[in-house]
Short mmCIF file of C-alpha atoms in Angstrom, two decimals:
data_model
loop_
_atom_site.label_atom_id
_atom_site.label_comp_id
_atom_site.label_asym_id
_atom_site.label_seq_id
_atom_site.Cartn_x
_atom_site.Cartn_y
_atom_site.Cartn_z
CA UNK O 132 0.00 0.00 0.00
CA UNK O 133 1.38 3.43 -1.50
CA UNK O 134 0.17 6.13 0.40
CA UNK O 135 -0.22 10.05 -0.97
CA UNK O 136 -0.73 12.46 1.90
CA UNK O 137 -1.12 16.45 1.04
CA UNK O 138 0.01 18.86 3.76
CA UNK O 139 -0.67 22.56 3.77
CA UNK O 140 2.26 24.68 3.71
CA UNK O 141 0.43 26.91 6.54
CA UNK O 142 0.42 23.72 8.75
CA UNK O 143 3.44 21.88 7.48
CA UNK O 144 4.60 20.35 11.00
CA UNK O 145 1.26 19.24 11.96
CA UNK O 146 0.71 17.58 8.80
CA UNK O 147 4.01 15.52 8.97
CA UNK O 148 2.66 14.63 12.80
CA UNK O 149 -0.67 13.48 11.50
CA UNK O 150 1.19 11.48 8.68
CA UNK O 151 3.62 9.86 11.01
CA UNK O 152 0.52 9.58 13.58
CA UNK O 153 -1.14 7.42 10.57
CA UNK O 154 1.56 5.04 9.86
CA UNK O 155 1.65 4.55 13.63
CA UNK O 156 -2.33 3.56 13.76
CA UNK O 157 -1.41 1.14 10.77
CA UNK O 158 1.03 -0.75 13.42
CA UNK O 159 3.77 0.17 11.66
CA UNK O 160 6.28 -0.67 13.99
CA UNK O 161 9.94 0.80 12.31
CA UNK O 162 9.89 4.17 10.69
CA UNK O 163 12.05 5.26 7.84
CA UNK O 164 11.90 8.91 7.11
CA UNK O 165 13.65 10.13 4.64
CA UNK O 166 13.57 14.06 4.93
CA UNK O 167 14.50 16.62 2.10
CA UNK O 168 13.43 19.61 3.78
CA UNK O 169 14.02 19.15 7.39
CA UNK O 170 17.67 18.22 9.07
CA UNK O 171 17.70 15.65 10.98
CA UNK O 172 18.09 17.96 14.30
CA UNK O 173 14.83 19.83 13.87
CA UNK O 174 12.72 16.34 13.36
CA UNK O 175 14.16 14.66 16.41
CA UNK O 176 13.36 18.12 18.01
CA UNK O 177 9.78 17.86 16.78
CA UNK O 178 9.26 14.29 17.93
CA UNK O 179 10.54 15.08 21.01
CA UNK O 180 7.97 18.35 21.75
CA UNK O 181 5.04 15.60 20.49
CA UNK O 182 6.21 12.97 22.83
CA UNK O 183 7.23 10.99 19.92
CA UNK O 184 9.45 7.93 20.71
CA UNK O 185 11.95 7.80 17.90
CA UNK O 186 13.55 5.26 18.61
CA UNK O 187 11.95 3.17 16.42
CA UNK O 188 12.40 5.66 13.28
CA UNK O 189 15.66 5.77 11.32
CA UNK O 190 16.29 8.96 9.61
CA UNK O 191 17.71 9.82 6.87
CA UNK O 192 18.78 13.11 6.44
CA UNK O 193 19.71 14.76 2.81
CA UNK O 194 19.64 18.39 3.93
CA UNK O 195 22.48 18.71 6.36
CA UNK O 196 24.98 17.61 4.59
CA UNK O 197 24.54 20.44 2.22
CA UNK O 198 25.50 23.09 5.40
CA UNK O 199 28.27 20.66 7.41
CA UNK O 200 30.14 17.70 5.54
CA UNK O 201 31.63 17.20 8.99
CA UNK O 202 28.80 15.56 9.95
CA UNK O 203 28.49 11.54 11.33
CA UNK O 204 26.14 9.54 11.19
CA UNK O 205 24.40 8.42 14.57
CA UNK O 206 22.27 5.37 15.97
CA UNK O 207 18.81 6.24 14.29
CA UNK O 208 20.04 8.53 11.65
CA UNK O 209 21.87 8.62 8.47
CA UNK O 210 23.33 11.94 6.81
CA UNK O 211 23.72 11.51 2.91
CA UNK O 212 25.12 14.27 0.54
CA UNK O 213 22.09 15.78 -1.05
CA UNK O 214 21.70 14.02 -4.46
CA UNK O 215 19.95 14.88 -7.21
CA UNK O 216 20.89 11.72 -8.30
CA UNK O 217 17.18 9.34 -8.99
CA UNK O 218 19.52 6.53 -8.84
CA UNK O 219 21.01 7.42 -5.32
CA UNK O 220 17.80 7.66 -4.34
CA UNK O 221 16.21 4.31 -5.71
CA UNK O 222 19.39 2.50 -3.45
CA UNK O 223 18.62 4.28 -0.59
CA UNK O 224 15.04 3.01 -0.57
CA UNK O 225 15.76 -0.18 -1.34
CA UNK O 226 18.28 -0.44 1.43
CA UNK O 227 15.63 1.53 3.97
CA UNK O 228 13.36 -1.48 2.25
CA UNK O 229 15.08 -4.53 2.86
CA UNK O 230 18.46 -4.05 5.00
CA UNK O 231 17.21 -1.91 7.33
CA UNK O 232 13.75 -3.80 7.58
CA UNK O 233 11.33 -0.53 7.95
CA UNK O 234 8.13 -1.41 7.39
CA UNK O 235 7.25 2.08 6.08
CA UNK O 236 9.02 4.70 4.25
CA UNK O 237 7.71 8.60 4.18
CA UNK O 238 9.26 10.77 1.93
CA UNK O 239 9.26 14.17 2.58
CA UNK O 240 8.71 15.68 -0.30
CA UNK O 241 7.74 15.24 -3.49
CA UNK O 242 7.23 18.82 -3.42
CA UNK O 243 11.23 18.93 -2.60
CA UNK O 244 12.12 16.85 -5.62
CA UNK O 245 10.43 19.21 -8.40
CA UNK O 246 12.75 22.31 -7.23
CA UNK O 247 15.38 20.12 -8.87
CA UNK O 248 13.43 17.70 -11.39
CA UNK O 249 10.41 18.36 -13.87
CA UNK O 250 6.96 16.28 -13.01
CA UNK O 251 8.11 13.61 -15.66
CA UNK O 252 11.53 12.74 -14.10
CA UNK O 253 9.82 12.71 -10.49
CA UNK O 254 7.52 10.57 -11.59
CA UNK O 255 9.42 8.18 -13.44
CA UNK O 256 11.42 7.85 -10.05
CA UNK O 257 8.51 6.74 -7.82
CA UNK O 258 7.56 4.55 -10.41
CA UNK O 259 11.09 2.93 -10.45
CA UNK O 260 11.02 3.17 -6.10
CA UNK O 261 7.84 1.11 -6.48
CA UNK O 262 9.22 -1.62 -7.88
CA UNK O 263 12.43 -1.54 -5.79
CA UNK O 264 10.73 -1.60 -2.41
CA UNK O 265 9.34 -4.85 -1.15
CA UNK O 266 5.83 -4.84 -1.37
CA UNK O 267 5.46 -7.76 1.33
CA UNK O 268 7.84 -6.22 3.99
CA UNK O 269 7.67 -2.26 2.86
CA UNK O 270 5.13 0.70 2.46
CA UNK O 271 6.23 3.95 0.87
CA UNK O 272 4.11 7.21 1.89
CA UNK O 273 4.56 10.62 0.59
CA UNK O 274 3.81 14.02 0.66
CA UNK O 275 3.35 16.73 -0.95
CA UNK O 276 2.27 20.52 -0.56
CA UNK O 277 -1.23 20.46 -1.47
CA UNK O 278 -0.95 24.08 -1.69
CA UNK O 279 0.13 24.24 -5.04
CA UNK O 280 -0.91 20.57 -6.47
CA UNK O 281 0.98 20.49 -9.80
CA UNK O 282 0.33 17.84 -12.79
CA UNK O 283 2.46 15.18 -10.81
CA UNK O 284 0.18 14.79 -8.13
CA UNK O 285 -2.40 13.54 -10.55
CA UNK O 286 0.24 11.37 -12.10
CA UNK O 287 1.46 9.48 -8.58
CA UNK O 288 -2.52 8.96 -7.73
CA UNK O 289 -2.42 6.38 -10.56
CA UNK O 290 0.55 4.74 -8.65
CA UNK O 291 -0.75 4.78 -5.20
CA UNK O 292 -3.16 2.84 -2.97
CA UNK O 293 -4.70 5.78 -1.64
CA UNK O 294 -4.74 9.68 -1.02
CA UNK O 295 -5.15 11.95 2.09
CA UNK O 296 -5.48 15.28 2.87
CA UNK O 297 -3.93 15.90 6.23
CA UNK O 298 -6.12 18.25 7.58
CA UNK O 299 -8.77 15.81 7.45
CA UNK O 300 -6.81 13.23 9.16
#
């Protein structure tokens, strides 16, 4: 099960809570996030202020890299250069998929991914992620700004399981 979850940019941090919140009610147990926007730092701060164990997320972090290449990575968390690359990408969820045994994957954003990429590439990429991660093991969820729904969002529905809008969660 895909999942597509809109978040208003006026209520970005509550969205990602209510998203997270949702793949906890679907008892999924470990938690891969895999943030463009947000360092690792500020999410751990904003699990912490929500009484959010994270302990059972791991996160993977593609923004700080691009401020400190000094930076190691820690128990729960894994700093990556910020890539561009659809390949990169396409390893790392196959790795969050089957070495690191998450049972769920949220990607923050797909809204991140067309600053760099036009709606084509993007979604050539989650189609190519789909078939990487392991359906029986894996679920992939992600967002995007609903604020300014572009052509791709209408594109990924025909990939996904299902759609939400996160102020109706």
């Amino acid at each position: 099960m895909n999942s597509l979850f809109f978040v208003s940019s006026k209520r970005y941090t509550e969205g990602l809570l209510k998203v997270i919140s949702y793949a906890r009610r679907k008892s999924f147990k470990k938690l891969c996030f895999v943030s463009l926007n947000f360092p690792a730092s500020m999410l751990r701060k904003m699990f912490r202020q929500n009484n959010m164990n994270f302990r059972n997320f791991i996160i993977i972090d593609i923004v700080t890299k691009k401020i400190d290449q000094t930076v190691k990575d820690e128990e729960h968390c894994i700093y990556l250069n910020p890539t561009h690359d659809f390949a990169e990408l396409r390893n790392l969820f196959k790795d969050a998929g089957l070495s690191r045994k998450c049972d769920v994957i949220i990607v923050d954003s797909l809204s991140s991914m067309l600053v760099y990429h036009h709606d084509k590439e993007v979604f050539e990429a989650i189609q190519k992620i789909s078939s990487l991660v392991p359906e029986k093991t894996s679920k992939v969820m992600y967002t995007m700004l609903k604020d300014a729904v572009q052509p791709l969002s209408h594109h990924v529905q025909m990939l996904i399981d299902e759609a939400h809008d996160t102020d109706k969660l």
